[in-house]
mmCIF file of C-alpha atoms in Angstrom:
data_model
loop_
_atom_site.group_PDB
_atom_site.id
_atom_site.type_symbol
_atom_site.label_atom_id
_atom_site.label_comp_id
_atom_site.label_asym_id
_atom_site.label_seq_id
_atom_site.Cartn_x
_atom_site.Cartn_y
_atom_site.Cartn_z
ATOM 1 C CA MET A 147 -137.292 -79.550 -157.181
ATOM 2 C CA ARG A 148 -135.685 -78.649 -153.930
ATOM 3 C CA ALA A 149 -137.056 -76.573 -151.048
ATOM 4 C CA THR A 150 -135.091 -74.953 -148.260
ATOM 5 C CA CYS A 151 -136.179 -76.450 -144.939
ATOM 6 C CA HIS A 152 -133.699 -74.789 -142.611
ATOM 7 C CA ARG A 153 -130.849 -72.346 -142.798
ATOM 8 C CA SER A 154 -128.176 -71.901 -140.155
ATOM 9 C CA SER A 155 -125.275 -69.540 -139.958
ATOM 10 C CA VAL A 156 -121.769 -70.869 -140.161
ATOM 11 C CA GLN A 157 -120.286 -71.303 -136.698
ATOM 12 C CA ARG A 158 -116.792 -69.949 -136.140
ATOM 13 C CA CYS A 159 -114.668 -71.151 -133.261
ATOM 14 C CA TYR A 160 -111.693 -69.036 -132.202
ATOM 15 C CA CYS A 161 -109.044 -71.037 -130.377
ATOM 16 C CA SER A 162 -105.920 -69.989 -128.548
ATOM 17 C CA GLY A 163 -103.702 -71.122 -125.713
ATOM 18 C CA VAL A 164 -105.115 -71.489 -122.225
ATOM 19 C CA PHE A 165 -102.877 -68.760 -120.809
ATOM 20 C CA SER A 166 -102.926 -66.553 -123.895
ATOM 21 C CA LEU A 167 -104.160 -62.972 -123.898
ATOM 22 C CA SER A 168 -107.117 -63.947 -126.072
ATOM 23 C CA HIS A 169 -108.332 -66.598 -123.636
ATOM 24 C CA VAL A 170 -107.850 -64.330 -120.617
ATOM 25 C CA THR A 171 -109.770 -61.542 -122.373
ATOM 26 C CA ALA A 172 -112.653 -63.886 -123.215
ATOM 27 C CA ILE A 173 -112.899 -65.037 -119.579
ATOM 28 C CA ALA A 174 -112.727 -61.441 -118.369
ATOM 29 C CA LEU A 175 -115.614 -60.460 -120.650
ATOM 30 C CA TRP A 176 -117.725 -63.330 -119.300
ATOM 31 C CA LEU A 177 -116.986 -62.241 -115.740
ATOM 32 C CA VAL A 178 -117.915 -58.670 -116.623
ATOM 33 C CA ALA A 179 -121.202 -59.880 -118.098
ATOM 34 C CA ALA A 180 -121.978 -61.819 -114.903
ATOM 35 C CA PHE A 181 -120.820 -59.469 -112.133
ATOM 36 C CA LEU A 182 -121.149 -55.960 -113.558
ATOM 37 C CA PRO A 183 -124.989 -56.165 -113.509
ATOM 38 C CA LEU A 184 -124.774 -57.297 -109.884
ATOM 39 C CA LEU A 185 -122.602 -54.316 -108.946
ATOM 40 C CA LEU A 186 -124.913 -51.932 -110.783
ATOM 41 C CA ALA A 187 -127.962 -53.437 -109.083
ATOM 42 C CA LEU A 188 -126.348 -53.218 -105.642
ATOM 43 C CA GLY A 189 -125.692 -49.542 -106.278
ATOM 44 C CA SER A 190 -129.405 -48.849 -106.659
ATOM 45 C CA ARG A 191 -131.559 -48.021 -103.624
ATOM 46 C CA ASP A 192 -134.182 -50.720 -104.075
ATOM 47 C CA PHE A 193 -132.105 -53.757 -105.005
ATOM 48 C CA VAL A 194 -132.674 -55.240 -101.548
ATOM 49 C CA LEU A 195 -136.304 -54.363 -100.987
ATOM 50 C CA GLN A 196 -136.728 -53.221 -97.388
ATOM 51 C CA VAL A 197 -140.091 -51.446 -97.506
ATOM 52 C CA ASN A 198 -143.006 -51.917 -99.870
ATOM 53 C CA SER A 199 -146.536 -50.576 -99.991
ATOM 54 C CA TYR A 200 -149.992 -51.488 -101.177
ATOM 55 C CA ARG A 201 -153.434 -49.869 -101.168
ATOM 56 C CA GLU A 202 -156.319 -51.016 -99.032
ATOM 57 C CA ARG A 203 -159.621 -49.600 -97.878
ATOM 58 C CA PRO A 204 -159.630 -50.057 -94.095
ATOM 59 C CA GLY A 205 -162.582 -51.373 -92.185
ATOM 60 C CA VAL A 206 -163.756 -48.569 -89.903
ATOM 61 C CA GLY A 207 -166.600 -48.754 -87.416
ATOM 62 C CA LEU A 208 -168.000 -46.739 -84.538
ATOM 63 C CA THR A 209 -167.243 -47.721 -80.951
ATOM 64 C CA GLY A 210 -169.949 -45.598 -79.324
ATOM 65 C CA GLN A 211 -167.436 -43.378 -77.513
ATOM 66 C CA VAL A 212 -168.308 -39.730 -78.183
ATOM 67 C CA LEU A 213 -167.273 -36.519 -76.440
ATOM 68 C CA SER A 214 -169.051 -33.282 -77.363
ATOM 69 C CA ILE A 215 -168.055 -29.970 -75.766
ATOM 70 C CA LEU A 216 -170.099 -26.868 -76.633
ATOM 71 C CA GLU A 217 -168.959 -23.473 -75.396
ATOM 72 C CA GLY A 218 -170.709 -20.120 -75.477
ATOM 73 C CA GLU A 219 -172.680 -17.975 -73.064
ATOM 74 C CA TRP A 220 -176.090 -17.646 -71.510
ATOM 75 C CA GLU A 221 -177.959 -14.649 -70.178
ATOM 76 C CA ASP A 222 -178.927 -14.525 -66.512
ATOM 77 C CA GLY A 223 -180.942 -11.474 -65.568
ATOM 78 C CA GLY A 224 -179.288 -9.336 -68.198
ATOM 79 C CA GLU A 225 -175.788 -10.560 -67.357
ATOM 80 C CA THR A 226 -173.824 -12.798 -69.697
ATOM 81 C CA GLN A 227 -172.297 -15.890 -68.133
ATOM 82 C CA PRO A 228 -169.892 -18.388 -69.755
ATOM 83 C CA LEU A 229 -171.494 -21.656 -70.816
ATOM 84 C CA THR A 230 -170.040 -25.136 -71.252
ATOM 85 C CA LEU A 231 -172.208 -28.099 -72.243
ATOM 86 C CA VAL A 232 -170.686 -31.578 -72.262
ATOM 87 C CA HIS A 233 -172.028 -34.854 -73.562
ATOM 88 C CA SER A 234 -169.729 -37.822 -72.989
ATOM 89 C CA THR A 235 -169.827 -41.581 -73.257
ATOM 90 C CA PHE A 236 -166.183 -41.750 -72.179
ATOM 91 C CA PRO A 237 -165.233 -43.300 -68.814
ATOM 92 C CA GLU A 238 -166.631 -41.687 -65.684
ATOM 93 C CA MET A 239 -163.285 -40.155 -64.687
ATOM 94 C CA ILE A 240 -163.535 -37.839 -67.700
ATOM 95 C CA GLN A 241 -167.084 -36.796 -66.881
ATOM 96 C CA GLN A 242 -165.996 -35.962 -63.335
ATOM 97 C CA LEU A 243 -163.817 -33.153 -64.693
ATOM 98 C CA TYR A 244 -166.955 -31.129 -65.408
ATOM 99 C CA PRO A 245 -169.545 -29.876 -62.908
ATOM 100 C CA ASN A 246 -172.975 -31.461 -62.972
ATOM 101 C CA GLU A 247 -174.604 -28.350 -64.438
ATOM 102 C CA SER A 248 -172.350 -28.684 -67.514
ATOM 103 C CA ILE A 249 -173.441 -32.234 -68.300
ATOM 104 C CA ARG A 250 -176.132 -32.193 -70.982
ATOM 105 C CA THR A 251 -177.441 -35.410 -72.520
ATOM 106 C CA ALA A 252 -177.419 -35.293 -76.316
ATOM 107 C CA VAL A 253 -179.056 -37.476 -78.941
ATOM 108 C CA VAL A 254 -176.437 -39.300 -81.013
ATOM 109 C CA GLN A 255 -177.402 -40.918 -84.314
ATOM 110 C CA THR A 256 -174.938 -42.930 -86.380
ATOM 111 C CA SER A 257 -175.054 -44.579 -89.781
ATOM 112 C CA SER A 258 -172.706 -45.983 -92.409
ATOM 113 C CA THR A 259 -172.697 -46.057 -96.203
ATOM 114 C CA ASP A 260 -171.595 -49.110 -98.190
ATOM 115 C CA VAL A 261 -172.189 -48.298 -101.858
ATOM 116 C CA ASN A 262 -170.628 -51.391 -103.434
ATOM 117 C CA GLN A 263 -171.956 -53.697 -100.688
ATOM 118 C CA ASP A 264 -168.627 -55.367 -100.019
ATOM 119 C CA GLY A 265 -168.989 -55.216 -96.254
ATOM 120 C CA ILE A 266 -166.570 -52.273 -95.913
ATOM 121 C CA ALA A 267 -168.120 -48.858 -95.346
ATOM 122 C CA GLU A 268 -167.098 -45.963 -97.579
ATOM 123 C CA SER A 269 -168.270 -43.367 -95.064
ATOM 124 C CA LEU A 270 -169.571 -42.988 -91.518
ATOM 125 C CA ASN A 271 -172.107 -40.407 -90.395
ATOM 126 C CA VAL A 272 -172.456 -39.096 -86.847
ATOM 127 C CA GLU A 273 -175.070 -36.572 -85.756
ATOM 128 C CA ILE A 274 -174.995 -35.123 -82.244
ATOM 129 C CA ALA A 275 -178.016 -33.037 -81.242
ATOM 130 C CA THR A 276 -177.627 -31.194 -77.929
ATOM 131 C CA PRO A 277 -180.759 -29.472 -76.561
ATOM 132 C CA LEU A 278 -180.392 -25.817 -75.619
ATOM 133 C CA SER A 279 -182.382 -23.817 -73.147
ATOM 134 C CA ILE A 280 -183.707 -20.309 -73.567
ATOM 135 C CA ASN A 281 -180.977 -17.625 -73.816
ATOM 136 C CA GLU A 282 -178.174 -20.181 -74.422
ATOM 137 C CA THR A 283 -175.924 -19.505 -77.413
ATOM 138 C CA ILE A 284 -173.064 -21.594 -78.786
ATOM 139 C CA ARG A 285 -169.917 -20.116 -80.329
ATOM 140 C CA GLN A 286 -167.501 -23.072 -80.228
ATOM 141 C CA ALA A 287 -167.917 -26.803 -80.704
ATOM 142 C CA THR A 288 -165.420 -29.594 -80.035
ATOM 143 C CA VAL A 289 -166.185 -33.164 -81.070
ATOM 144 C CA VAL A 290 -164.170 -36.271 -80.216
ATOM 145 C CA VAL A 291 -165.192 -39.626 -81.717
ATOM 146 C CA VAL A 292 -163.392 -42.937 -81.212
ATOM 147 C CA LEU A 293 -163.443 -45.401 -84.116
ATOM 148 C CA ASP A 294 -162.471 -49.026 -84.575
ATOM 149 C CA TYR A 295 -159.832 -49.216 -87.341
ATOM 150 C CA THR A 296 -158.862 -52.495 -89.043
ATOM 151 C CA LEU A 297 -156.416 -53.474 -91.803
ATOM 152 C CA LYS A 298 -156.735 -57.084 -92.912
ATOM 153 C CA SER A 299 -155.778 -57.397 -96.583
ATOM 154 C CA TYR A 300 -152.038 -58.131 -96.255
ATOM 155 C CA ALA A 301 -150.582 -56.580 -93.124
ATOM 156 C CA LYS A 302 -153.109 -57.071 -90.322
ATOM 157 C CA LEU A 303 -153.751 -54.350 -87.738
ATOM 158 C CA ASN A 304 -156.552 -53.445 -85.363
ATOM 159 C CA MET A 305 -156.582 -50.281 -83.261
ATOM 160 C CA ASP A 306 -158.819 -47.521 -81.977
ATOM 161 C CA ALA A 307 -158.644 -44.325 -84.029
ATOM 162 C CA LEU A 308 -159.405 -40.777 -82.964
ATOM 163 C CA VAL A 309 -161.425 -38.169 -84.838
ATOM 164 C CA VAL A 310 -161.123 -34.692 -83.318
ATOM 165 C CA PHE A 311 -162.552 -31.469 -84.673
ATOM 166 C CA ARG A 312 -162.928 -28.015 -83.144
ATOM 167 C CA TYR A 313 -164.516 -24.949 -84.667
ATOM 168 C CA SER A 314 -165.290 -21.517 -83.241
ATOM 169 C CA SER A 315 -167.063 -18.470 -84.596
ATOM 170 C CA LEU A 316 -167.865 -14.939 -83.507
ATOM 171 C CA PHE A 317 -171.460 -15.588 -84.507
ATOM 172 C CA ALA A 318 -173.781 -17.750 -82.482
ATOM 173 C CA GLY A 319 -174.597 -20.951 -84.311
ATOM 174 C CA ASP A 320 -177.089 -23.768 -84.260
ATOM 175 C CA ALA A 321 -175.312 -26.342 -86.459
ATOM 176 C CA LEU A 322 -171.854 -27.423 -87.572
ATOM 177 C CA TYR A 323 -171.352 -29.493 -90.723
ATOM 178 C CA VAL A 324 -168.042 -31.329 -91.033
ATOM 179 C CA ASP A 325 -167.132 -33.430 -94.083
ATOM 180 C CA GLY A 326 -163.614 -34.872 -94.062
ATOM 181 C CA ASP A 327 -161.332 -37.733 -95.063
ATOM 182 C CA LEU A 328 -159.760 -40.273 -92.747
ATOM 183 C CA ASP A 329 -156.133 -41.055 -93.647
ATOM 184 C CA PHE A 330 -153.801 -43.700 -92.237
ATOM 185 C CA GLN A 331 -150.445 -42.534 -90.854
ATOM 186 C CA GLN A 332 -147.572 -44.695 -89.646
ATOM 187 C CA ARG A 333 -144.113 -43.988 -88.258
ATOM 188 C CA SER A 334 -142.927 -47.590 -88.581
ATOM 189 C CA VAL A 335 -143.674 -50.261 -91.148
ATOM 190 C CA LEU A 336 -145.961 -53.196 -90.462
ATOM 191 C CA ASP A 337 -144.878 -56.827 -90.489
ATOM 192 C CA VAL A 338 -146.757 -59.337 -92.615
ATOM 193 C CA THR A 339 -148.028 -62.064 -90.291
ATOM 194 C CA ASN A 340 -150.954 -64.445 -90.141
ATOM 195 C CA SER A 341 -152.164 -62.963 -86.856
ATOM 196 C CA VAL A 342 -153.718 -59.545 -86.266
ATOM 197 C CA LEU A 343 -151.590 -56.944 -84.484
ATOM 198 C CA TYR A 344 -153.238 -55.192 -81.512
ATOM 199 C CA PRO A 345 -150.598 -52.608 -80.527
ATOM 200 C CA TYR A 346 -152.814 -50.488 -78.266
ATOM 201 C CA ALA A 347 -155.098 -53.023 -76.646
ATOM 202 C CA ASP A 348 -153.677 -52.156 -73.204
ATOM 203 C CA SER A 349 -153.787 -48.374 -73.700
ATOM 204 C CA PRO A 350 -157.076 -47.343 -75.327
ATOM 205 C CA ILE A 351 -157.778 -43.738 -76.190
ATOM 206 C CA ALA A 352 -160.412 -43.349 -73.483
ATOM 207 C CA ASN A 353 -157.781 -44.050 -70.794
ATOM 208 C CA MET A 354 -155.151 -41.601 -72.056
ATOM 209 C CA SER A 355 -156.188 -38.769 -69.755
ATOM 210 C CA THR A 356 -155.468 -38.821 -66.018
ATOM 211 C CA THR A 357 -157.157 -37.339 -62.982
ATOM 212 C CA ASP A 358 -154.520 -34.592 -62.903
ATOM 213 C CA VAL A 359 -155.749 -33.150 -66.213
ATOM 214 C CA THR A 360 -158.071 -30.163 -66.047
ATOM 215 C CA GLN A 361 -161.123 -29.788 -68.245
ATOM 216 C CA GLU A 362 -159.352 -27.090 -70.274
ATOM 217 C CA LEU A 363 -156.492 -29.481 -71.127
ATOM 218 C CA LEU A 364 -158.566 -32.638 -71.548
ATOM 219 C CA VAL A 365 -158.731 -32.657 -75.346
ATOM 220 C CA GLN A 366 -155.075 -31.615 -75.583
ATOM 221 C CA ALA A 367 -154.050 -34.530 -73.341
ATOM 222 C CA ILE A 368 -156.064 -37.014 -75.398
ATOM 223 C CA VAL A 369 -154.681 -35.742 -78.702
ATOM 224 C CA GLY A 370 -151.106 -35.641 -77.362
ATOM 225 C CA GLY A 371 -151.247 -39.238 -76.169
ATOM 226 C CA TYR A 372 -152.828 -40.342 -79.419
ATOM 227 C CA ARG A 373 -150.260 -38.571 -81.589
ATOM 228 C CA ALA A 374 -147.435 -40.335 -79.731
ATOM 229 C CA ARG A 375 -148.508 -43.625 -81.284
ATOM 230 C CA ASN A 376 -146.719 -45.209 -84.217
ATOM 231 C CA TYR A 377 -149.982 -45.933 -86.028
ATOM 232 C CA THR A 378 -152.734 -43.324 -86.184
ATOM 233 C CA ALA A 379 -155.560 -42.122 -88.401
ATOM 234 C CA ALA A 380 -155.795 -38.403 -89.186
ATOM 235 C CA PHE A 381 -159.067 -36.637 -89.969
ATOM 236 C CA HIS A 382 -158.761 -33.845 -92.566
ATOM 237 C CA THR A 383 -161.626 -31.375 -92.937
ATOM 238 C CA PRO A 384 -161.019 -28.768 -95.660
ATOM 239 C CA ASN A 385 -164.364 -26.954 -95.584
ATOM 240 C CA PRO A 386 -166.401 -27.020 -92.362
ATOM 241 C CA VAL A 387 -169.702 -25.129 -92.428
ATOM 242 C CA TRP A 388 -170.947 -23.161 -89.423
ATOM 243 C CA THR A 389 -174.648 -22.279 -89.555
ATOM 244 C CA SER A 390 -175.600 -19.101 -87.736
ATOM 245 C CA ASN A 391 -178.429 -19.120 -85.248
ATOM 246 C CA THR A 392 -181.692 -17.975 -86.847
ATOM 247 C CA HIS A 393 -184.033 -18.836 -83.977
ATOM 248 C CA SER A 394 -185.519 -16.442 -81.492
ATOM 249 C CA SER A 395 -183.785 -16.332 -78.128
ATOM 250 C CA GLN A 396 -187.138 -17.049 -76.457
ATOM 251 C CA VAL A 397 -187.610 -20.412 -78.200
ATOM 252 C CA PRO A 398 -185.701 -23.468 -76.929
ATOM 253 C CA THR A 399 -183.747 -25.162 -79.712
ATOM 254 C CA GLU A 400 -180.797 -27.512 -80.167
ATOM 255 C CA PHE A 401 -177.273 -27.454 -81.529
ATOM 256 C CA LYS A 402 -176.437 -30.124 -84.107
ATOM 257 C CA VAL A 403 -173.072 -31.429 -85.197
ATOM 258 C CA HIS A 404 -173.114 -33.362 -88.490
ATOM 259 C CA LEU A 405 -169.924 -35.356 -88.927
ATOM 260 C CA ASP A 406 -169.284 -37.155 -92.240
ATOM 261 C CA ILE A 407 -166.169 -39.345 -92.193
ATOM 262 C CA ARG A 408 -165.106 -40.515 -95.658
ATOM 263 C CA ILE A 409 -162.991 -43.673 -95.720
ATOM 264 C CA ASP A 410 -160.804 -43.781 -98.818
ATOM 265 C CA PRO A 411 -158.197 -46.430 -99.722
ATOM 266 C CA VAL A 412 -154.889 -45.774 -97.965
ATOM 267 C CA ASN A 413 -151.245 -46.627 -98.648
ATOM 268 C CA VAL A 414 -149.902 -49.171 -96.166
ATOM 269 C CA LEU A 415 -146.139 -49.603 -95.688
ATOM 270 C CA TYR A 416 -144.961 -53.100 -94.774
ATOM 271 C CA THR A 417 -141.792 -55.164 -94.520
ATOM 272 C CA PRO A 418 -141.647 -57.575 -97.491
ATOM 273 C CA GLN A 419 -140.916 -61.255 -96.976
ATOM 274 C CA TRP A 420 -137.937 -63.022 -98.524
ATOM 275 C CA PRO A 421 -139.714 -64.401 -101.668
ATOM 276 C CA GLU A 422 -140.704 -60.848 -102.593
ATOM 277 C CA ILE A 423 -137.187 -59.581 -101.864
ATOM 278 C CA VAL A 424 -135.604 -62.284 -104.045
ATOM 279 C CA LYS A 425 -138.079 -61.668 -106.862
ATOM 280 C CA GLN A 426 -137.419 -57.929 -106.872
ATOM 281 C CA ALA A 427 -133.638 -58.430 -106.814
ATOM 282 C CA TRP A 428 -133.738 -61.058 -109.584
ATOM 283 C CA ILE A 429 -135.805 -58.842 -111.893
ATOM 284 C CA GLN A 430 -133.363 -55.965 -111.516
ATOM 285 C CA TYR A 431 -130.317 -58.187 -111.989
ATOM 286 C CA TYR A 432 -131.759 -59.976 -115.025
ATOM 287 C CA CYS A 433 -132.677 -56.735 -116.801
ATOM 288 C CA LEU A 434 -129.170 -55.356 -116.308
ATOM 289 C CA PHE A 435 -127.620 -58.698 -117.255
ATOM 290 C CA MET A 436 -129.402 -58.738 -120.625
ATOM 291 C CA VAL A 437 -128.034 -55.302 -121.489
ATOM 292 C CA VAL A 438 -124.474 -55.893 -120.272
ATOM 293 C CA SER A 439 -124.198 -59.403 -121.744
ATOM 294 C CA THR A 440 -125.381 -58.155 -125.144
ATOM 295 C CA LEU A 441 -122.675 -55.489 -125.121
ATOM 296 C CA THR A 442 -119.926 -57.891 -124.021
ATOM 297 C CA ILE A 443 -120.904 -60.464 -126.671
ATOM 298 C CA ALA A 444 -120.813 -57.767 -129.336
ATOM 299 C CA LEU A 445 -117.405 -56.578 -128.080
ATOM 300 C CA ARG A 446 -116.009 -60.114 -128.028
ATOM 301 C CA GLU A 447 -117.271 -60.730 -131.568
ATOM 302 C CA TYR A 448 -115.676 -57.500 -132.751
ATOM 303 C CA LEU A 449 -112.297 -58.290 -131.165
ATOM 304 C CA PHE A 450 -112.001 -61.766 -132.630
ATOM 305 C CA ALA A 451 -113.669 -61.139 -135.999
ATOM 306 C CA ASN A 452 -111.324 -58.249 -136.730
ATOM 307 C CA LYS A 453 -108.281 -60.214 -135.465
ATOM 308 C CA LEU A 454 -107.483 -57.721 -132.734
ATOM 309 C CA LEU A 455 -106.719 -60.741 -130.553
ATOM 310 C CA SER A 456 -104.568 -63.550 -131.898
ATOM 311 C CA SER A 457 -106.436 -66.830 -132.334
ATOM 312 C CA VAL A 458 -107.055 -69.663 -134.770
ATOM 313 C CA CYS A 459 -110.452 -69.558 -136.494
ATOM 314 C CA ILE A 460 -112.122 -72.916 -137.166
ATOM 315 C CA ILE A 461 -115.226 -72.878 -139.348
ATOM 316 C CA ASP A 462 -117.755 -75.667 -138.898
ATOM 317 C CA GLU A 463 -119.171 -76.569 -142.342
ATOM 318 C CA PRO A 464 -121.933 -79.089 -143.134
ATOM 319 C CA ARG A 465 -120.766 -82.491 -144.304
ATOM 320 C CA PRO A 466 -120.948 -82.837 -148.132
ATOM 321 C CA LYS A 467 -122.405 -86.359 -148.060
ATOM 322 C CA PHE A 468 -125.194 -85.254 -145.699
ATOM 323 C CA ALA A 469 -126.074 -82.370 -148.005
ATOM 324 C CA ALA A 470 -125.865 -84.507 -151.156
ATOM 325 C CA LYS A 471 -128.296 -87.046 -149.720
ATOM 326 C CA TYR A 472 -131.214 -84.691 -150.470
ATOM 327 C CA GLU A 473 -130.033 -83.591 -153.933
#
C-alpha cells in the first residue's frame, strides 16, 4: 500500500529576454508592490507619528494655599453696609490689599479619598468655615485653592494647579456645596524624558498678582496669569448647591464652603520617541504591502498564465527515479 506524504503544486517558470517587455513588466510589478504601499502610507496623516496620547490618573495634593472671599452686607443701626470677609494663606502682599476689618480667620479642613489604595487620591475635599457675626449675611462666595499636580507615568510633569469657583445668589446663604472634576489641559505636547519637568517653579501661582492690582481685580489677575500657561488644570462644576440662610439674624453662625475635587484619569499628549515612530510606520507600511503585493502577484500570474506577455514556460516536474523509489 502507498500513502501520500506530501503534495506540491507544479512550479512554472516563465522566461524571456532581459530587455524584453515581459521582463520589464515583471520588474515594474515588483517595484509597484514595494513602493506603492510607501506612497499610500506617506499620504496618510499619521504615517510619521508626531503626537501620541495615553491616559493617566494624576497625583494631586493640597499645598495649603487657600483664598476665600465672602461678600454680602451687614446691618449697622438699621443701615445696610457692604461686607467683605477674606481668609487667605497666600503671601502677605495679597492680604495687604484688604483692610484689617475684612480679614476673618476661617477653619480649613482637608481630606483625600483613595478607594483602591494605590497611593493616588481619587478625590480631594476642602471645607472652609468662616465665622459670621450677628446681622452679617453672605450673598457671594469666591474660593481659590492651589494644588500640587504631578504626572509621572510616561511624560513627567510637576506644577501648581489652580481651582477657582465663584457663586452668587439673591438669597442670603450659609453654605455652598461644590462638586466638580479636575481636567488636564495643554497647549503644547510633553516630551518623554527621565527627569521631571518643572515649568513654573520660578513663577508660582501665589506670586502672579502684583502690588498694582486692586482687591476687585485680584482673582481676575490670578486667573489671567494662570490661563496664560501652556499646562493647566481646569475645574468643572456642573451643579453647585447654594443653601439659603435658615438661622435667626440674632444668632451668630458661620458660612461653610464644601469643595469636592474629583480626580479622573486624563489624556496626556506627548511627543513619541523614534522606536515608537518606526513601529507605527512599519505597521502601516506592512499592512498596505500585503494588500498591494497580493494584487500584483495575482496580476502577474494572470498576464503570464494567459500568455498576454510573450515568454517561455518551463515546468519543473519530479524526477521519475525518485518517485519510483517508493513504489
